[in-house]
Short mmCIF file of C-alpha atoms in Angstrom, two decimals:
data_model
loop_
_atom_site.label_atom_id
_atom_site.label_comp_id
_atom_site.label_asym_id
_atom_site.label_seq_id
_atom_site.Cartn_x
_atom_site.Cartn_y
_atom_site.Cartn_z
CA MET A 1 36.81 24.88 -188.85
CA ASN A 2 36.27 22.60 -191.90
CA THR A 3 33.80 19.72 -192.12
CA HIS A 4 36.45 17.03 -191.62
CA THR A 5 37.72 18.60 -188.40
CA LEU A 6 34.16 19.06 -187.11
CA ARG A 7 33.28 15.42 -187.71
CA LYS A 8 36.51 14.36 -186.03
CA SER A 9 35.70 16.42 -182.94
CA GLN A 10 32.15 15.07 -182.76
CA HIS A 11 33.47 11.53 -183.06
CA CYS A 12 35.90 12.21 -180.22
CA LEU A 13 33.24 13.62 -177.89
CA SER A 14 31.00 10.61 -178.44
CA PHE A 15 33.65 8.36 -176.92
CA LEU A 16 34.23 10.39 -173.73
CA TYR A 17 32.24 7.99 -171.59
CA ARG A 18 33.84 4.86 -173.02
CA ARG A 19 37.45 5.79 -173.44
CA SER A 20 39.99 7.54 -171.28
CA LEU A 21 40.26 11.30 -171.57
CA VAL A 22 43.90 11.31 -172.65
CA GLN A 23 43.32 8.89 -175.53
CA CYS A 24 40.33 10.86 -176.75
CA VAL A 25 42.18 14.16 -176.61
CA CYS A 26 45.06 12.74 -178.58
CA GLU A 27 42.69 11.64 -181.36
CA CYS A 28 41.25 15.14 -181.59
CA GLY A 29 44.63 16.70 -182.02
CA TYR A 30 44.08 19.21 -179.15
CA PRO A 31 46.06 17.63 -176.29
CA LEU A 32 46.80 20.74 -174.26
CA SER A 33 43.47 22.51 -173.82
CA LEU A 34 41.23 19.61 -172.80
CA HIS A 35 43.89 17.92 -170.71
CA ALA A 36 44.67 21.19 -168.94
CA LEU A 37 40.95 21.67 -168.28
CA TRP A 38 40.71 18.21 -166.74
CA GLU A 39 43.77 18.79 -164.56
CA ARG A 40 42.39 22.13 -163.41
CA GLN A 41 39.09 20.55 -162.39
CA VAL A 42 40.91 17.91 -160.37
CA TYR A 43 43.10 20.62 -158.84
CA ILE A 44 40.05 22.66 -157.74
CA VAL A 45 38.43 19.56 -156.23
CA GLY A 46 41.56 18.96 -154.14
CA ILE A 47 41.59 22.56 -152.90
CA CYS A 48 37.90 22.49 -151.94
CA ILE A 49 38.26 19.20 -150.07
CA ALA A 50 41.32 20.48 -148.18
CA VAL A 51 39.64 23.77 -147.22
CA CYS A 52 36.48 21.99 -146.03
CA GLY A 53 38.56 19.45 -144.10
CA ASN A 54 40.56 22.13 -142.31
CA PHE A 55 37.37 24.07 -141.54
CA LEU A 56 35.86 20.97 -139.92
CA ILE A 57 39.04 20.54 -137.89
CA SER A 58 38.80 24.11 -136.60
CA ILE A 59 35.17 23.55 -135.55
CA SER A 60 36.19 20.32 -133.85
CA LEU A 61 38.97 21.99 -131.86
CA ASN A 62 36.65 24.70 -130.59
CA ILE A 63 33.95 22.19 -129.66
CA GLN A 64 36.50 20.17 -127.69
CA LYS A 65 37.79 23.33 -126.01
CA TYR A 66 34.26 24.37 -125.07
CA THR A 67 33.55 20.89 -123.67
CA HIS A 68 36.72 20.93 -121.55
CA VAL A 69 35.88 24.36 -120.13
CA ARG A 70 32.26 23.43 -119.40
CA GLN A 71 33.12 20.14 -117.73
CA SER A 72 35.86 21.82 -115.68
CA GLN A 73 33.47 24.49 -114.43
CA ARG A 74 30.83 21.96 -113.52
CA GLY A 75 33.37 19.59 -112.00
CA THR A 76 31.10 16.60 -112.41
CA LYS A 77 31.85 14.03 -115.09
CA PRO A 78 34.98 13.52 -117.24
CA TYR A 79 35.02 15.22 -120.62
CA TYR A 80 34.89 11.94 -122.55
CA THR A 81 31.42 11.25 -121.17
CA SER A 82 30.05 14.28 -123.00
CA ARG A 83 28.22 13.72 -126.28
CA LEU A 84 29.35 17.13 -127.47
CA TRP A 85 33.00 16.11 -127.06
CA TRP A 86 32.42 13.01 -129.16
CA CYS A 87 30.78 15.16 -131.82
CA GLY A 88 33.99 17.19 -131.91
CA ILE A 89 36.03 14.02 -132.28
CA LEU A 90 33.77 12.90 -135.15
CA LEU A 91 34.26 16.22 -136.92
CA MET A 92 38.01 15.90 -136.40
CA GLY A 93 37.96 12.50 -138.07
CA LEU A 94 35.94 13.83 -141.01
CA GLY A 95 38.32 16.77 -141.40
CA GLU A 96 41.40 14.55 -141.39
CA LEU A 97 39.69 12.21 -143.86
CA GLY A 98 39.11 15.20 -146.11
CA ASN A 99 42.77 16.16 -145.94
CA PHE A 100 43.69 12.55 -146.73
CA ALA A 101 41.44 12.56 -149.81
CA ALA A 102 42.76 15.96 -150.95
CA TYR A 103 46.26 14.52 -151.39
CA GLY A 104 44.86 12.30 -154.12
CA PHE A 105 43.70 15.29 -156.19
CA ALA A 106 46.20 18.10 -155.59
CA PRO A 107 49.96 18.40 -155.00
CA ALA A 108 51.26 17.84 -151.47
CA SER A 109 53.12 21.16 -151.66
CA LEU A 110 49.71 22.88 -151.82
CA ILE A 111 47.60 20.78 -149.42
CA ALA A 112 50.04 21.13 -146.50
CA PRO A 113 50.20 24.98 -146.50
CA LEU A 114 46.39 25.12 -146.64
CA GLY A 115 46.49 24.04 -143.00
CA CYS A 116 46.52 27.76 -142.19
CA VAL A 117 42.79 27.73 -143.00
CA SER A 118 42.27 25.75 -139.80
CA VAL A 119 44.20 28.32 -137.75
CA ILE A 120 42.28 31.27 -139.22
CA ALA A 121 38.88 29.61 -138.86
CA SER A 122 39.66 28.49 -135.30
CA ALA A 123 40.57 32.06 -134.30
CA VAL A 124 37.35 33.44 -135.80
CA ILE A 125 35.16 30.76 -134.18
CA SER A 126 36.80 31.24 -130.78
CA VAL A 127 36.11 34.98 -130.91
CA VAL A 128 32.49 34.64 -132.09
CA PHE A 129 31.31 31.65 -130.07
CA LEU A 130 33.75 31.31 -127.15
CA LYS A 131 33.85 35.09 -126.61
CA GLU A 132 37.64 35.30 -126.67
CA THR A 133 39.27 38.71 -127.11
CA LEU A 134 39.83 39.92 -130.66
CA ARG A 135 43.27 41.47 -130.89
CA ALA A 136 44.86 43.66 -133.52
CA SER A 137 47.44 40.94 -134.16
CA ASP A 138 44.60 38.52 -134.94
CA ILE A 139 43.23 40.85 -137.63
CA LEU A 140 46.68 41.48 -139.12
CA GLY A 141 47.60 37.80 -138.94
CA GLY A 142 44.35 36.76 -140.58
CA ALA A 143 44.87 39.24 -143.42
CA LEU A 144 48.45 38.03 -144.01
CA ALA A 145 47.41 34.37 -143.85
CA LEU A 146 44.58 34.92 -146.33
CA THR A 147 46.91 36.78 -148.68
CA GLY A 148 49.46 33.99 -148.40
CA THR A 149 46.76 31.41 -149.08
CA TYR A 150 45.74 33.27 -152.23
CA PHE A 151 49.36 33.27 -153.41
CA LEU A 152 49.67 29.56 -152.64
CA VAL A 153 46.54 28.62 -154.55
CA THR A 154 47.50 30.83 -157.50
CA PHE A 155 51.19 30.00 -157.88
CA ALA A 156 51.44 26.44 -156.54
CA PRO A 157 51.82 23.58 -159.03
CA HIS A 158 48.39 23.04 -160.55
CA SER A 159 48.99 19.42 -161.41
CA SER A 160 50.84 16.49 -159.97
CA PRO A 161 51.79 13.19 -161.58
CA HIS A 162 49.27 10.40 -161.33
CA VAL A 163 50.35 8.33 -158.35
CA THR A 164 50.57 4.69 -159.33
CA ALA A 165 52.31 1.73 -157.74
CA ASN A 166 55.02 1.72 -160.40
CA MET A 167 55.59 5.46 -159.96
CA VAL A 168 55.97 5.07 -156.17
CA GLU A 169 58.42 2.20 -156.60
CA ARG A 170 60.56 4.21 -159.02
CA SER A 171 60.57 7.24 -156.71
CA LEU A 172 61.61 5.14 -153.70
CA VAL A 173 64.82 4.01 -155.44
CA SER A 174 65.67 7.35 -157.07
CA TRP A 175 69.03 8.78 -155.99
CA THR A 176 67.55 12.16 -155.00
CA PHE A 177 65.10 10.58 -152.57
CA LEU A 178 67.69 8.13 -151.21
CA ILE A 179 70.07 11.01 -150.39
CA TYR A 180 67.22 12.97 -148.80
CA PHE A 181 66.07 9.94 -146.78
CA MET A 182 69.60 9.18 -145.53
CA PHE A 183 69.97 12.82 -144.45
CA GLU A 184 66.65 12.62 -142.62
CA MET A 185 67.65 9.40 -140.84
CA LEU A 186 70.99 10.89 -139.75
CA LEU A 187 69.38 14.09 -138.49
CA PHE A 188 66.65 12.12 -136.71
CA ALA A 189 69.25 9.94 -134.96
CA ILE A 190 71.23 13.00 -133.80
CA LEU A 191 68.12 14.72 -132.46
CA MET A 192 66.97 11.56 -130.69
CA TYR A 193 70.39 11.30 -129.03
CA LEU A 194 70.12 14.89 -127.82
CA TYR A 195 66.53 14.39 -126.66
CA LYS A 196 66.84 10.98 -124.98
CA CYS A 197 70.48 10.63 -123.94
CA ARG A 198 71.47 14.25 -123.28
CA ASN A 199 67.99 15.16 -121.99
CA ILE A 200 67.79 18.37 -124.05
CA LYS A 201 64.10 19.33 -124.11
CA HIS A 202 64.15 22.27 -126.52
CA ILE A 203 61.07 23.16 -128.52
CA VAL A 204 63.00 23.35 -131.79
CA ILE A 205 64.36 19.82 -131.30
CA MET A 206 60.87 18.50 -130.61
CA MET A 207 59.34 20.24 -133.60
CA ILE A 208 62.07 19.10 -135.99
CA LEU A 209 61.48 15.51 -134.86
CA VAL A 210 57.78 15.96 -135.61
CA ALA A 211 58.57 17.56 -138.99
CA LEU A 212 60.90 14.74 -140.03
CA LEU A 213 58.17 12.23 -139.27
CA ALA A 214 55.64 14.47 -141.02
CA SER A 215 57.73 14.37 -144.19
CA VAL A 216 57.46 10.58 -144.25
CA THR A 217 53.76 10.84 -143.41
CA VAL A 218 53.05 13.19 -146.31
CA ILE A 219 54.87 10.95 -148.79
CA SER A 220 53.03 7.83 -147.62
CA VAL A 221 49.63 9.57 -147.32
CA LYS A 222 49.82 10.92 -150.87
CA ALA A 223 50.98 7.52 -152.14
CA VAL A 224 48.09 5.67 -150.48
CA SER A 225 45.51 8.32 -151.36
CA GLY A 226 46.78 8.60 -154.93
CA MET A 227 46.66 4.85 -155.53
CA ILE A 228 43.14 4.67 -154.10
CA THR A 229 42.10 7.58 -156.34
CA GLU A 230 43.55 5.88 -159.41
CA THR A 231 41.69 2.69 -158.51
CA ILE A 232 38.40 4.58 -158.13
CA ARG A 233 38.94 6.29 -161.46
CA GLY A 234 39.09 2.83 -163.01
CA SER A 235 42.38 3.32 -164.83
CA HIS A 236 44.13 0.44 -163.09
CA LEU A 237 43.66 -1.59 -159.94
CA GLN A 238 46.42 -0.40 -157.61
CA LEU A 239 45.42 -2.28 -154.46
CA THR A 240 46.92 -5.54 -155.72
CA TYR A 241 50.49 -4.20 -155.52
CA PRO A 242 52.50 -4.92 -152.35
CA ILE A 243 53.84 -1.34 -152.35
CA PHE A 244 50.34 -0.08 -151.48
CA TYR A 245 50.29 -2.00 -148.21
CA ILE A 246 53.89 -1.12 -147.45
CA MET A 247 53.11 2.58 -147.79
CA PHE A 248 49.95 2.12 -145.72
CA ILE A 249 51.98 0.60 -142.85
CA ILE A 250 54.53 3.42 -143.12
CA MET A 251 51.70 5.96 -143.03
CA VAL A 252 50.12 4.52 -139.86
CA THR A 253 53.48 4.11 -138.09
CA SER A 254 54.77 7.59 -138.91
CA CYS A 255 51.42 9.15 -137.88
CA ALA A 256 51.51 7.34 -134.53
CA PHE A 257 55.04 8.49 -133.68
CA GLN A 258 54.32 11.99 -134.95
CA ILE A 259 51.33 12.26 -132.60
CA LYS A 260 53.44 10.86 -129.76
CA PHE A 261 56.19 13.49 -130.09
CA LEU A 262 53.64 16.26 -130.63
CA ASN A 263 51.82 15.34 -127.42
CA GLN A 264 55.11 15.28 -125.51
CA ALA A 265 55.86 18.77 -126.81
CA MET A 266 52.39 19.96 -125.79
CA LYS A 267 53.07 18.80 -122.23
CA MET A 268 56.30 20.79 -121.99
CA PHE A 269 55.50 23.95 -123.97
CA ASP A 270 52.64 26.35 -124.47
CA ALA A 271 50.24 25.83 -127.36
CA THR A 272 50.92 29.39 -128.55
CA GLU A 273 54.49 28.27 -129.25
CA ILE A 274 53.64 24.84 -130.63
CA VAL A 275 51.05 25.92 -133.23
CA PRO A 276 53.11 28.35 -135.36
CA ILE A 277 56.39 26.42 -135.13
CA ASN A 278 54.74 23.12 -135.96
CA TYR A 279 52.88 24.68 -138.90
CA VAL A 280 56.07 26.17 -140.34
CA PHE A 281 58.15 23.00 -139.95
CA PHE A 282 55.37 20.69 -141.15
CA THR A 283 54.71 22.81 -144.25
CA ALA A 284 58.40 23.06 -145.10
CA SER A 285 58.88 19.30 -144.77
CA ALA A 286 55.77 18.59 -146.87
CA VAL A 287 56.89 20.96 -149.64
CA VAL A 288 60.38 19.43 -149.73
CA ALA A 289 58.90 15.93 -149.81
CA GLY A 290 56.60 16.89 -152.69
CA ILE A 291 59.49 18.39 -154.64
CA LEU A 292 61.93 15.50 -154.18
CA PHE A 293 59.62 12.49 -154.21
CA TYR A 294 56.80 13.56 -156.55
CA GLU A 295 58.70 16.19 -158.60
CA GLU A 296 55.78 18.62 -158.21
CA PHE A 297 57.82 21.70 -159.12
CA TYR A 298 59.13 20.15 -162.33
CA GLY A 299 58.60 22.59 -165.22
CA LEU A 300 57.34 25.39 -162.94
CA SER A 301 58.68 28.82 -163.91
CA LEU A 302 61.00 30.73 -161.59
CA ILE A 303 58.52 33.55 -160.98
CA TYR A 304 55.88 31.02 -159.85
CA ILE A 305 58.35 29.43 -157.45
CA ILE A 306 59.27 32.83 -155.99
CA MET A 307 55.62 33.82 -155.56
CA PHE A 308 54.87 30.44 -153.96
CA VAL A 309 57.68 30.98 -151.44
CA ILE A 310 56.35 34.49 -150.70
CA GLY A 311 52.90 32.98 -150.12
CA CYS A 312 54.38 30.49 -147.66
CA LEU A 313 56.18 33.25 -145.77
CA LEU A 314 53.01 35.35 -145.56
CA ALA A 315 51.04 32.36 -144.28
CA PHE A 316 53.77 31.58 -141.73
CA THR A 317 53.74 35.16 -140.47
CA GLY A 318 49.97 35.23 -140.26
CA VAL A 319 49.78 32.00 -138.26
CA PHE A 320 52.49 33.26 -135.90
CA LEU A 321 50.60 36.51 -135.25
CA ILE A 322 47.31 34.67 -134.63
CA ALA A 323 48.82 32.14 -132.23
CA ARG A 324 51.24 34.55 -130.51
CA ALA A 325 50.51 35.14 -126.82
CA ARG A 326 46.91 33.98 -127.14
CA PRO A 327 45.38 33.91 -123.65
CA ARG A 328 44.75 30.45 -122.31
CA ILE A 329 41.58 29.32 -120.63
CA LYS A 330 42.35 27.65 -117.32
CA MET A 331 40.61 24.31 -117.25
CA ASP A 332 42.08 22.85 -114.08
CA ARG A 333 40.43 23.42 -110.73
CA VAL A 334 41.88 26.31 -108.78
CA PHE A 335 43.96 25.49 -105.72
CA ILE A 336 44.61 28.26 -103.20
CA SER A 337 47.78 28.14 -101.16
CA MET A 338 46.90 29.15 -97.59
CA GLY A 339 50.56 29.81 -96.90
CA GLN A 340 50.38 32.88 -99.13
CA ILE A 341 47.69 34.59 -96.99
CA PRO A 342 49.01 37.13 -94.46
CA GLY A 343 48.82 35.88 -90.89
CA LYS A 344 48.27 32.24 -91.83
CA SER A 345 50.53 29.42 -90.77
CA CYS A 346 48.66 26.78 -92.76
CA THR A 347 50.42 25.67 -95.96
CA ASP A 348 47.82 23.20 -97.18
CA LYS A 349 45.89 23.75 -100.37
CA VAL A 350 42.17 24.22 -100.39
CA GLN A 351 40.03 23.18 -103.35
CA PRO A 352 36.76 25.08 -103.85
CA GLN A 353 33.64 22.98 -103.91
CA SER A 354 32.06 22.87 -107.34
CA ASP A 355 28.54 22.94 -105.90
CA ASP A 356 29.18 26.24 -104.12
CA SER A 357 27.31 29.20 -105.60
CA LYS A 358 30.46 31.26 -105.11
CA TYR A 359 32.68 28.76 -106.94
CA GLY A 360 35.77 30.51 -108.27
CA THR A 361 35.43 33.55 -105.99
CA LEU A 362 38.56 34.00 -103.93
CA ALA A 363 37.03 36.24 -101.26
CA SER A 364 34.44 33.66 -100.27
CA LYS A 365 37.09 31.03 -99.62
CA LEU A 366 39.76 32.94 -97.72
CA THR A 367 38.02 33.00 -94.36
CA CYS A 368 40.15 30.46 -92.50
CA ASN A 369 41.50 32.00 -89.25
CA SER A 370 40.82 35.51 -90.50
CA GLY A 371 38.24 36.49 -87.90
CA ILE A 372 35.63 37.23 -90.62
CA GLN A 373 32.47 35.23 -90.18
CA GLN A 374 30.56 34.02 -93.17
CA ASP A 375 27.27 32.22 -93.25
CA GLU A 376 27.18 28.85 -94.87
CA PRO A 377 25.11 28.78 -98.07
#
């Protein structure tokens, strides 16, 4: 390196704190290396935030599960009066906030599949702390999910366009997104007709409705998070544009309806069915939204796309194996039908007293008209 080039590089580095990184790199004449280093740092920050957020969510879910089980066994106060339950809710909020922030640093097609971290961590925590049974399918599913996560982190797009108000406005009127949005609206209307008018309560219909709303949620969340990130960076104030508040309203509305349909599905179907199907559909919708709206796969080589798809399939399989046929913990009080006891004509239901030392023991409660005397505790 000659003296002129050395002085030029030193002059460039002295302006790093006063000028934007892109302008400084262009003056140096080395636009690829420094810019790629900056993008990689931002990419790693997004991954770390997403992983930490999903880990907090898994802790929150297990805390809430433990609180429900404990309150059900005690049979005293409602679960929402427990401080431990509120701690779980607080951790859930922090985890979701982390996921929200991660969309401002990394592509949506990467952040959404990293949701499998929550499933893996939740399975491990439930085995260690809640003493649930460790199955062979859990070990295999965890290994496949971790392998898929490695593929996703390695072969996913490492950079995404800076989300600005002008960029969001251009993407909203692009013909690719308009065709995609019209297709989504038509499919959503058909599924709503089947669900509401024809009363078809199939799990696939419910999960596709949630996924269609999730696609809109991902687009709006990344738009809002990206514009906030750009504002914090100091490049340009994005909060003065009307599109920011429009996307914020869309984000809140789509999240509310997504939660509504997901809760309706949870009432009708088992969680072991909901978790893997929802993860697969949500991830697929998020990846498609990132490709069409934010052009995150633009310039990505074919081999990287193939390996990314393989990573998604491995993560899907791992989540399915972890959630498949997982035993449920009964949290409702047990009711015993007296009509099912031989020699009994009574068909009423008896509820065990929670203050009984033999609470939950069937033999201590089935003494009605049986001729077996039992002392009162």
